[in-house]
Amino acid sequence: MKFRFAIAALATVSVGLAFAQTPAPQPVPQPAAPAAAVAIPPAPKPAGTAWVLMDYTTGQILAGENYDERVEPASITKVMTSYVLAAEQKNGKIKPDDQVMLSERAWREGGAGTDGSYSGFELNKTAPLVEMEKGMAVQSGNDAAIALAEHAAGSEEAFAALMNNYAAKIGMKGSHFVNAHGLSATDHYSTAHDLALLGQALIRDYPDTYAYNKIKEFKVGAMNPQPNRNLLLWRDPAVDGIKTGHHSGAGYCLMSSAKRGDQRLIAVVMGSTSEKQRADDSMALLNWGFRFFETHRLYESGKVIAQQRVWKGTTKQVQLGVAQPLLVGVPRGRYADLKPSMDVPKVLVAPFKKGQAVGTVKVSLDGKLVAQAPLVALNEVEEGGFFRRLWDSFWMWWESE
């Protein structure tokens, strides 16, 4: 019966058919499996009121307590300010060499005459935006934060609206900002979890801005250089950020991040009892995370993970891989338990451009998704000529019967 209709089928070019083809080969993690799994003891408990340790690569919470409860973010707020400034620079709204005026309000509410930290920029004088950013990041200058907010949005209140817009895009569901510096205010709050997500976003999206946070000291004008208050920068070379915070309502706070090899962790400790305690507890969390968890580079960018049959193209195969290295964090010793899979359409019809998303590679552990990335075409597949398309249409129809 099929043969009877074969000639007729050749005269019709079929488009958009979703017929089955040979199942895609499943990707296999490349690195050799490490030693047997290590039993994980409880994480060291900080003295703070809320805390969290997060894997940067996956966003997985490795340990924490009260991390979704509202807290006052104090000067960690300035990380949100940094993120907004970086985003606005990327969008062309402001520039690093813009001259930023230290206004009367910035001097009065955040300058030397206040109880908070300040950078020391001169009243009614300007400084390059990039210099004020460093003063805010390193010295935790409230004056610089207000001046930058006014420059970027016209007023600090308008800038706070930008902060909340960007926070929503990041996924900070438990946060609301009303100022750029973090001094205590009604309706100004966040969570330890949200702040970890903020740190992850700044590192990922704007690494050059993030790098300001590892500068150990910064000097404005004739003032003596002021040191970065993040004590971990002097304790461990793997620590490259990120921000401290303190006032009477918030206690002593620290968002820290460290990278060892391919593995990066983010720790947030809120409401600690002293500058030293927040540093000690944060270091203990980071060390615990590096000891009992590990990050593996499963697939390199541009390397072939699988090949798929392509219909109606100048070639019959498209090579699939990832555009960026795919890393995954797992408990130490659990690498061999990872389960990779691919989600690719059953029928692929040319054309395909190099870099075009074709499907998704997923990696699970104990039935839970721990990493995923787009599968992209590593080679271009142009549309075939009329007779190639006609012939493939026939065989697509044939195999569907």
Tab-separated table of C-alpha atoms in Angstrom:
chain	number	residue	atom	x	y	z
A	1	MET	CA	0.000	0.000	0.000
A	2	LYS	CA	2.839	2.349	0.906
A	3	PHE	CA	4.537	1.756	-2.445
A	4	ARG	CA	1.316	2.712	-4.254
A	5	PHE	CA	1.519	6.224	-2.845
A	6	ALA	CA	5.298	6.679	-3.046
A	7	ILE	CA	5.317	8.443	-6.415
A	8	ALA	CA	2.531	10.765	-5.307
A	9	ALA	CA	4.407	11.594	-2.142
A	10	LEU	CA	7.475	12.633	-4.106
A	11	ALA	CA	5.404	15.334	-5.756
A	12	THR	CA	4.514	16.961	-2.458
A	13	VAL	CA	6.965	18.856	-0.221
A	14	SER	CA	5.895	18.373	3.380
A	15	VAL	CA	6.742	20.963	5.971
A	16	GLY	CA	6.654	20.972	9.801
A	17	LEU	CA	6.080	17.259	10.397
A	18	ALA	CA	6.831	16.013	13.942
A	19	PHE	CA	7.807	12.418	13.266
A	20	ALA	CA	10.024	10.219	15.369
A	21	GLN	CA	13.674	9.698	14.510
A	22	THR	CA	16.484	7.727	16.056
A	23	PRO	CA	16.745	8.784	19.728
A	24	ALA	CA	19.477	11.321	20.440
A	25	PRO	CA	22.587	9.913	22.125
A	26	GLN	CA	22.689	10.958	25.759
A	27	PRO	CA	25.609	13.168	26.825
A	28	VAL	CA	27.964	11.772	29.416
A	29	PRO	CA	29.883	13.969	31.913
A	30	GLN	CA	33.474	14.149	30.800
A	31	PRO	CA	35.735	14.449	33.880
A	32	ALA	CA	36.755	11.309	35.735
A	33	ALA	CA	34.672	10.543	38.797
A	34	PRO	CA	36.303	11.488	42.109
A	35	ALA	CA	36.584	9.411	45.247
A	36	ALA	CA	33.616	8.006	47.135
A	37	ALA	CA	31.087	10.366	48.629
A	38	VAL	CA	31.990	12.110	51.875
A	39	ALA	CA	29.474	12.358	54.701
A	40	ILE	CA	28.638	16.041	55.131
A	41	PRO	CA	28.590	17.351	58.714
A	42	PRO	CA	26.371	20.307	59.666
A	43	ALA	CA	27.574	23.697	58.532
A	44	PRO	CA	29.198	25.941	61.162
A	45	LYS	CA	26.446	28.160	62.551
A	46	PRO	CA	27.182	31.897	62.504
A	47	ALA	CA	26.264	34.174	65.410
A	48	GLY	CA	24.028	36.241	63.111
A	49	THR	CA	20.250	36.387	62.942
A	50	ALA	CA	20.118	35.158	59.327
A	51	TRP	CA	22.681	33.568	57.060
A	52	VAL	CA	23.105	31.557	53.887
A	53	LEU	CA	25.794	29.816	51.846
A	54	MET	CA	25.038	29.555	48.135
A	55	ASP	CA	26.756	27.860	45.221
A	56	TYR	CA	27.383	30.587	42.655
A	57	THR	CA	27.136	28.360	39.590
A	58	THR	CA	23.782	26.736	40.301
A	59	GLY	CA	22.240	29.087	42.876
A	60	GLN	CA	21.778	26.058	45.142
A	61	ILE	CA	21.503	26.801	48.862
A	62	LEU	CA	24.131	24.676	50.586
A	63	ALA	CA	23.244	25.769	54.125
A	64	GLY	CA	21.400	28.546	55.884
A	65	GLU	CA	19.019	29.718	58.547
A	66	ASN	CA	16.256	32.343	58.413
A	67	TYR	CA	17.539	33.274	54.974
A	68	ASP	CA	14.124	34.237	53.586
A	69	GLU	CA	13.187	36.431	56.567
A	70	ARG	CA	13.299	40.221	56.265
A	71	VAL	CA	16.423	41.927	57.564
A	72	GLU	CA	17.895	45.393	57.301
A	73	PRO	CA	20.603	45.178	54.626
A	74	ALA	CA	22.633	48.151	55.918
A	75	SER	CA	25.472	49.049	53.529
A	76	ILE	CA	25.133	45.815	51.566
A	77	THR	CA	22.448	47.957	49.928
A	78	LYS	CA	25.310	49.558	47.992
A	79	VAL	CA	25.755	46.322	46.027
A	80	MET	CA	22.274	46.971	44.619
A	81	THR	CA	23.342	50.535	43.889
A	82	SER	CA	26.432	49.227	42.085
A	83	TYR	CA	24.310	46.845	40.026
A	84	VAL	CA	21.958	49.613	38.896
A	85	LEU	CA	24.854	51.915	37.998
A	86	ALA	CA	26.521	49.151	35.978
A	87	ALA	CA	23.275	48.372	34.159
A	88	GLU	CA	22.640	52.038	33.380
A	89	GLN	CA	26.185	52.366	32.032
A	90	LYS	CA	25.647	49.341	29.815
A	91	ASN	CA	22.436	50.938	28.534
A	92	GLY	CA	24.328	54.136	27.677
A	93	LYS	CA	22.477	56.294	30.206
A	94	ILE	CA	25.602	57.261	32.172
A	95	LYS	CA	29.350	56.962	31.553
A	96	PRO	CA	32.398	56.184	33.732
A	97	ASP	CA	33.920	59.594	33.006
A	98	ASP	CA	30.754	61.543	33.853
A	99	GLN	CA	31.447	64.324	36.335
A	100	VAL	CA	29.289	63.654	39.415
A	101	MET	CA	28.459	66.516	41.770
A	102	LEU	CA	28.490	65.986	45.515
A	103	SER	CA	25.286	67.834	46.361
A	104	GLU	CA	24.240	69.525	49.577
A	105	ARG	CA	21.934	66.598	50.319
A	106	ALA	CA	24.665	64.010	49.698
A	107	TRP	CA	27.037	65.896	52.010
A	108	ARG	CA	24.406	66.519	54.714
A	109	GLU	CA	22.934	62.989	54.794
A	110	GLY	CA	26.047	60.969	53.989
A	111	GLY	CA	29.100	63.123	54.620
A	112	ALA	CA	31.596	63.548	57.420
A	113	GLY	CA	29.068	65.138	59.774
A	114	THR	CA	26.976	61.969	59.972
A	115	ASP	CA	27.404	58.800	61.996
A	116	GLY	CA	27.830	56.666	58.882
A	117	SER	CA	30.790	55.893	56.657
A	118	TYR	CA	31.777	58.491	54.063
A	119	SER	CA	34.263	58.891	51.220
A	120	GLY	CA	35.196	62.564	51.652
A	121	PHE	CA	34.400	64.018	48.243
A	122	GLU	CA	34.146	67.812	48.439
A	123	LEU	CA	30.806	69.589	48.725
A	124	ASN	CA	29.545	71.183	45.489
A	125	LYS	CA	32.485	69.811	43.530
A	126	THR	CA	32.583	67.027	40.974
A	127	ALA	CA	34.527	63.816	40.618
A	128	PRO	CA	34.529	61.165	37.864
A	129	LEU	CA	31.716	58.659	38.248
A	130	VAL	CA	34.140	55.735	38.340
A	131	GLU	CA	36.014	57.322	41.252
A	132	MET	CA	32.819	57.826	43.214
A	133	GLU	CA	31.880	54.203	42.522
A	134	LYS	CA	35.155	53.068	44.065
A	135	GLY	CA	34.602	55.371	47.034
A	136	MET	CA	31.208	53.776	47.559
A	137	ALA	CA	32.440	50.190	47.117
A	138	VAL	CA	35.733	50.363	49.052
A	139	GLN	CA	35.046	53.027	51.679
A	140	SER	CA	31.305	52.322	51.832
A	141	GLY	CA	30.756	56.035	51.340
A	142	ASN	CA	27.162	57.093	51.948
A	143	ASP	CA	27.937	60.486	50.414
A	144	ALA	CA	29.135	58.841	47.206
A	145	ALA	CA	26.074	56.578	47.069
A	146	ILE	CA	23.652	59.508	47.285
A	147	ALA	CA	25.569	61.595	44.748
A	148	LEU	CA	25.677	58.684	42.296
A	149	ALA	CA	21.953	58.042	42.735
A	150	GLU	CA	21.151	61.700	42.060
A	151	HIS	CA	23.359	61.714	38.974
A	152	ALA	CA	21.872	58.514	37.532
A	153	ALA	CA	18.197	59.236	38.188
A	154	GLY	CA	17.789	62.892	39.192
A	155	SER	CA	16.965	62.103	42.819
A	156	GLU	CA	17.604	59.347	45.322
A	157	GLU	CA	13.891	58.544	45.388
A	158	ALA	CA	13.808	58.014	41.616
A	159	PHE	CA	16.951	55.900	41.866
A	160	ALA	CA	15.312	53.718	44.529
A	161	ALA	CA	12.550	52.974	42.034
A	162	LEU	CA	15.232	51.797	39.603
A	163	MET	CA	16.731	49.642	42.352
A	164	ASN	CA	13.394	47.913	42.906
A	165	ASN	CA	12.890	47.377	39.172
A	166	TYR	CA	16.279	45.728	38.778
A	167	ALA	CA	15.810	43.726	41.982
A	168	ALA	CA	12.630	42.246	40.518
A	169	LYS	CA	14.497	41.255	37.338
A	170	ILE	CA	17.171	39.538	39.407
A	171	GLY	CA	14.495	37.577	41.279
A	172	MET	CA	14.813	39.287	44.656
A	173	LYS	CA	11.270	38.572	45.829
A	174	GLY	CA	11.736	39.601	49.459
A	175	SER	CA	13.409	42.984	49.015
A	176	HIS	CA	12.397	46.627	48.837
A	177	PHE	CA	14.710	49.640	48.713
A	178	VAL	CA	14.045	53.289	49.534
A	179	ASN	CA	17.607	54.638	49.513
A	180	ALA	CA	20.969	54.006	47.840
A	181	HIS	CA	23.159	53.725	50.949
A	182	GLY	CA	21.408	51.407	53.410
A	183	LEU	CA	20.882	53.545	56.490
A	184	SER	CA	17.826	52.405	58.417
A	185	ALA	CA	14.505	53.492	56.878
A	186	THR	CA	10.900	52.353	56.862
A	187	ASP	CA	10.207	49.832	54.086
A	188	HIS	CA	13.902	49.344	53.361
A	189	TYR	CA	14.582	45.626	53.697
A	190	SER	CA	15.931	42.496	52.060
A	191	THR	CA	16.724	38.853	52.898
A	192	ALA	CA	19.977	36.929	53.129
A	193	HIS	CA	18.845	34.797	50.184
A	194	ASP	CA	18.015	37.835	48.050
A	195	LEU	CA	21.374	39.394	48.830
A	196	ALA	CA	23.144	36.202	47.748
A	197	LEU	CA	21.204	36.346	44.470
A	198	LEU	CA	22.255	39.973	44.104
A	199	GLY	CA	25.908	39.068	44.609
A	200	GLN	CA	25.558	36.279	42.045
A	201	ALA	CA	24.008	38.705	39.546
A	202	LEU	CA	26.702	41.367	39.987
A	203	ILE	CA	29.520	38.834	39.555
A	204	ARG	CA	27.850	37.277	36.509
A	205	ASP	CA	26.563	40.383	34.735
A	206	TYR	CA	29.110	43.073	35.596
A	207	PRO	CA	32.453	41.537	36.637
A	208	ASP	CA	34.348	44.796	36.104
A	209	THR	CA	32.097	46.589	38.594
A	210	TYR	CA	32.306	43.654	40.983
A	211	ALA	CA	36.117	43.936	40.899
A	212	TYR	CA	35.948	47.301	42.727
A	213	ASN	CA	34.960	45.374	45.858
A	214	LYS	CA	38.354	43.651	46.170
A	215	ILE	CA	40.315	46.916	46.238
A	216	LYS	CA	41.887	46.973	49.697
A	217	GLU	CA	42.107	50.721	50.188
A	218	PHE	CA	41.071	53.901	48.432
A	219	LYS	CA	42.090	57.552	48.774
A	220	VAL	CA	40.027	60.670	48.091
A	221	GLY	CA	41.816	64.028	47.825
A	222	ALA	CA	44.061	64.907	50.741
A	223	MET	CA	42.489	62.346	53.082
A	224	ASN	CA	44.475	59.343	54.220
A	225	PRO	CA	43.655	56.124	52.347
A	226	GLN	CA	40.690	54.320	53.873
A	227	PRO	CA	40.762	50.492	54.086
A	228	ASN	CA	38.133	48.135	52.793
A	229	ARG	CA	36.169	46.847	55.803
A	230	ASN	CA	35.990	43.296	54.429
A	231	LEU	CA	38.635	41.616	56.600
A	232	LEU	CA	38.523	38.442	54.485
A	233	LEU	CA	40.408	40.200	51.692
A	234	TRP	CA	43.500	40.003	53.904
A	235	ARG	CA	42.862	36.459	55.167
A	236	ASP	CA	42.331	34.439	52.000
A	237	PRO	CA	43.496	35.292	48.461
A	238	ALA	CA	40.535	33.333	47.087
A	239	VAL	CA	38.177	35.981	48.521
A	240	ASP	CA	37.549	38.742	45.973
A	241	GLY	CA	34.519	40.530	47.489
A	242	ILE	CA	32.055	41.667	48.275
A	243	LYS	CA	30.522	44.093	50.863
A	244	THR	CA	30.155	44.803	54.555
A	245	GLY	CA	27.348	46.563	56.369
A	246	HIS	CA	26.608	47.865	59.852
A	247	HIS	CA	24.283	50.069	61.805
A	248	SER	CA	22.493	49.683	65.134
A	249	GLY	CA	19.348	48.183	63.612
A	250	ALA	CA	21.107	45.734	61.308
A	251	GLY	CA	24.060	44.631	63.404
A	252	TYR	CA	27.248	43.597	61.622
A	253	CYS	CA	26.675	42.125	58.159
A	254	LEU	CA	28.899	40.672	55.455
A	255	MET	CA	28.302	39.353	51.973
A	256	SER	CA	31.451	37.536	50.865
A	257	SER	CA	32.507	35.514	47.863
A	258	ALA	CA	35.509	33.355	47.070
A	259	LYS	CA	36.635	31.329	44.073
A	260	ARG	CA	38.898	28.280	44.163
A	261	GLY	CA	39.444	26.698	40.767
A	262	ASP	CA	36.093	26.512	38.959
A	263	GLN	CA	34.172	26.666	42.221
A	264	ARG	CA	32.735	29.927	43.562
A	265	LEU	CA	30.676	30.292	46.735
A	266	ILE	CA	28.734	33.222	48.167
A	267	ALA	CA	28.170	33.614	51.919
A	268	VAL	CA	25.834	36.141	53.550
A	269	VAL	CA	25.854	36.718	57.322
A	270	MET	CA	23.374	39.231	58.741
A	271	GLY	CA	22.987	40.628	62.238
A	272	SER	CA	26.324	39.459	63.631
A	273	THR	CA	27.789	40.740	66.884
A	274	SER	CA	31.039	42.346	65.722
A	275	GLU	CA	33.237	43.080	62.741
A	276	LYS	CA	35.539	40.185	63.662
A	277	GLN	CA	32.671	37.767	64.307
A	278	ARG	CA	31.063	38.344	60.926
A	279	ALA	CA	34.430	37.745	59.238
A	280	ASP	CA	35.193	34.613	61.285
A	281	ASP	CA	31.767	33.117	60.617
A	282	SER	CA	31.843	33.938	56.916
A	283	MET	CA	35.279	32.362	56.519
A	284	ALA	CA	34.119	29.238	58.346
A	285	LEU	CA	31.120	28.923	56.007
A	286	LEU	CA	33.236	29.334	52.891
A	287	ASN	CA	35.790	26.775	54.086
A	288	TRP	CA	33.019	24.294	54.928
A	289	GLY	CA	31.467	24.740	51.490
A	290	PHE	CA	34.740	24.236	49.647
A	291	ARG	CA	35.524	21.152	51.746
A	292	PHE	CA	32.251	19.294	51.272
A	293	PHE	CA	31.044	20.457	47.862
A	294	GLU	CA	32.719	20.584	44.480
A	295	THR	CA	32.141	22.095	41.053
A	296	HIS	CA	32.672	20.105	37.882
A	297	ARG	CA	33.070	21.421	34.364
A	298	LEU	CA	30.883	18.969	32.472
A	299	TYR	CA	31.090	20.365	28.965
A	300	GLU	CA	33.424	22.859	27.336
A	301	SER	CA	32.098	25.509	24.995
A	302	GLY	CA	32.351	24.597	21.335
A	303	LYS	CA	32.913	20.870	21.946
A	304	VAL	CA	30.585	18.358	20.291
A	305	ILE	CA	28.169	16.729	22.747
A	306	ALA	CA	25.971	14.992	20.170
A	307	GLN	CA	25.097	14.899	16.477
A	308	GLN	CA	21.516	14.978	15.200
A	309	ARG	CA	19.953	14.041	11.884
A	310	VAL	CA	18.873	17.068	9.836
A	311	TRP	CA	16.317	16.964	7.027
A	312	LYS	CA	16.252	19.130	3.898
A	313	GLY	CA	19.754	20.510	4.415
A	314	THR	CA	23.000	20.616	2.476
A	315	THR	CA	24.398	18.218	5.090
A	316	LYS	CA	22.646	15.469	7.013
A	317	GLN	CA	24.062	16.165	10.496
A	318	VAL	CA	24.168	19.103	12.878
A	319	GLN	CA	26.698	19.057	15.707
A	320	LEU	CA	25.376	20.170	19.068
A	321	GLY	CA	27.231	21.655	22.015
A	322	VAL	CA	27.096	24.499	24.536
A	323	ALA	CA	28.014	28.128	23.916
A	324	GLN	CA	29.409	28.571	27.441
A	325	PRO	CA	31.093	25.988	29.684
A	326	LEU	CA	28.498	24.042	31.674
A	327	LEU	CA	29.473	23.760	35.330
A	328	VAL	CA	27.593	21.994	38.086
A	329	GLY	CA	28.017	21.982	41.865
A	330	VAL	CA	27.466	18.743	43.772
A	331	PRO	CA	28.289	17.256	47.174
A	332	ARG	CA	31.854	15.981	47.086
A	333	GLY	CA	31.966	12.417	45.790
A	334	ARG	CA	28.550	12.503	44.055
A	335	TYR	CA	29.798	13.267	40.547
A	336	ALA	CA	29.206	9.715	39.315
A	337	ASP	CA	25.531	9.977	40.328
A	338	LEU	CA	24.780	12.820	37.923
A	339	LYS	CA	22.202	11.960	35.250
A	340	PRO	CA	22.532	13.951	31.996
A	341	SER	CA	19.821	14.110	29.337
A	342	MET	CA	18.962	16.071	26.214
A	343	ASP	CA	15.716	17.698	25.161
A	344	VAL	CA	15.809	18.084	21.368
A	345	PRO	CA	12.920	18.180	18.847
A	346	LYS	CA	12.249	14.818	17.219
A	347	VAL	CA	12.633	16.265	13.735
A	348	LEU	CA	15.173	18.930	12.781
A	349	VAL	CA	14.612	20.682	9.478
A	350	ALA	CA	17.260	22.957	7.893
A	351	PRO	CA	18.366	25.706	7.870
A	352	PHE	CA	20.354	26.147	11.094
A	353	LYS	CA	22.772	28.966	11.833
A	354	LYS	CA	25.912	28.399	13.865
A	355	GLY	CA	25.099	29.243	17.494
A	356	GLN	CA	21.347	28.780	17.029
A	357	ALA	CA	19.597	27.195	20.010
A	358	VAL	CA	18.321	23.732	19.097
A	359	GLY	CA	17.473	22.162	22.453
A	360	THR	CA	18.566	21.869	26.068
A	361	VAL	CA	21.029	19.701	27.974
A	362	LYS	CA	19.939	18.949	31.535
A	363	VAL	CA	21.766	17.414	34.483
A	364	SER	CA	19.964	15.915	37.489
A	365	LEU	CA	21.023	14.504	40.846
A	366	ASP	CA	18.648	12.322	42.847
A	367	GLY	CA	15.854	13.307	40.485
A	368	LYS	CA	16.403	17.056	40.988
A	369	LEU	CA	17.571	19.343	38.206
A	370	VAL	CA	20.932	20.861	39.196
A	371	ALA	CA	22.089	22.423	35.920
A	372	GLN	CA	20.912	23.077	32.396
A	373	ALA	CA	22.085	24.976	29.334
A	374	PRO	CA	20.947	25.607	25.775
A	375	LEU	CA	22.230	23.168	23.143
A	376	VAL	CA	23.362	25.164	20.138
A	377	ALA	CA	24.376	24.273	16.595
A	378	LEU	CA	28.152	24.183	16.289
A	379	ASN	CA	28.041	24.131	12.486
A	380	GLU	CA	25.876	25.912	9.954
A	381	VAL	CA	23.447	23.805	7.950
A	382	GLU	CA	22.063	25.578	4.911
A	383	GLU	CA	18.788	24.679	3.284
A	384	GLY	CA	19.210	22.101	0.538
A	385	GLY	CA	18.141	22.491	-3.068
A	386	PHE	CA	14.690	21.704	-4.427
A	387	PHE	CA	15.365	18.021	-5.119
A	388	ARG	CA	17.030	17.492	-1.693
A	389	ARG	CA	13.994	18.987	0.029
A	390	LEU	CA	11.652	16.930	-2.150
A	391	TRP	CA	13.526	13.693	-1.507
A	392	ASP	CA	13.724	14.268	2.256
A	393	SER	CA	10.017	15.107	2.354
A	394	PHE	CA	9.319	11.724	0.821
A	395	TRP	CA	11.484	9.873	3.352
A	396	MET	CA	10.046	11.816	6.268
A	397	TRP	CA	6.623	10.721	5.106
A	398	TRP	CA	7.835	7.144	4.532
A	399	GLU	CA	9.312	6.802	8.027
A	400	SER	CA	6.169	8.174	9.605
A	401	GLU	CA	3.978	5.370	8.301
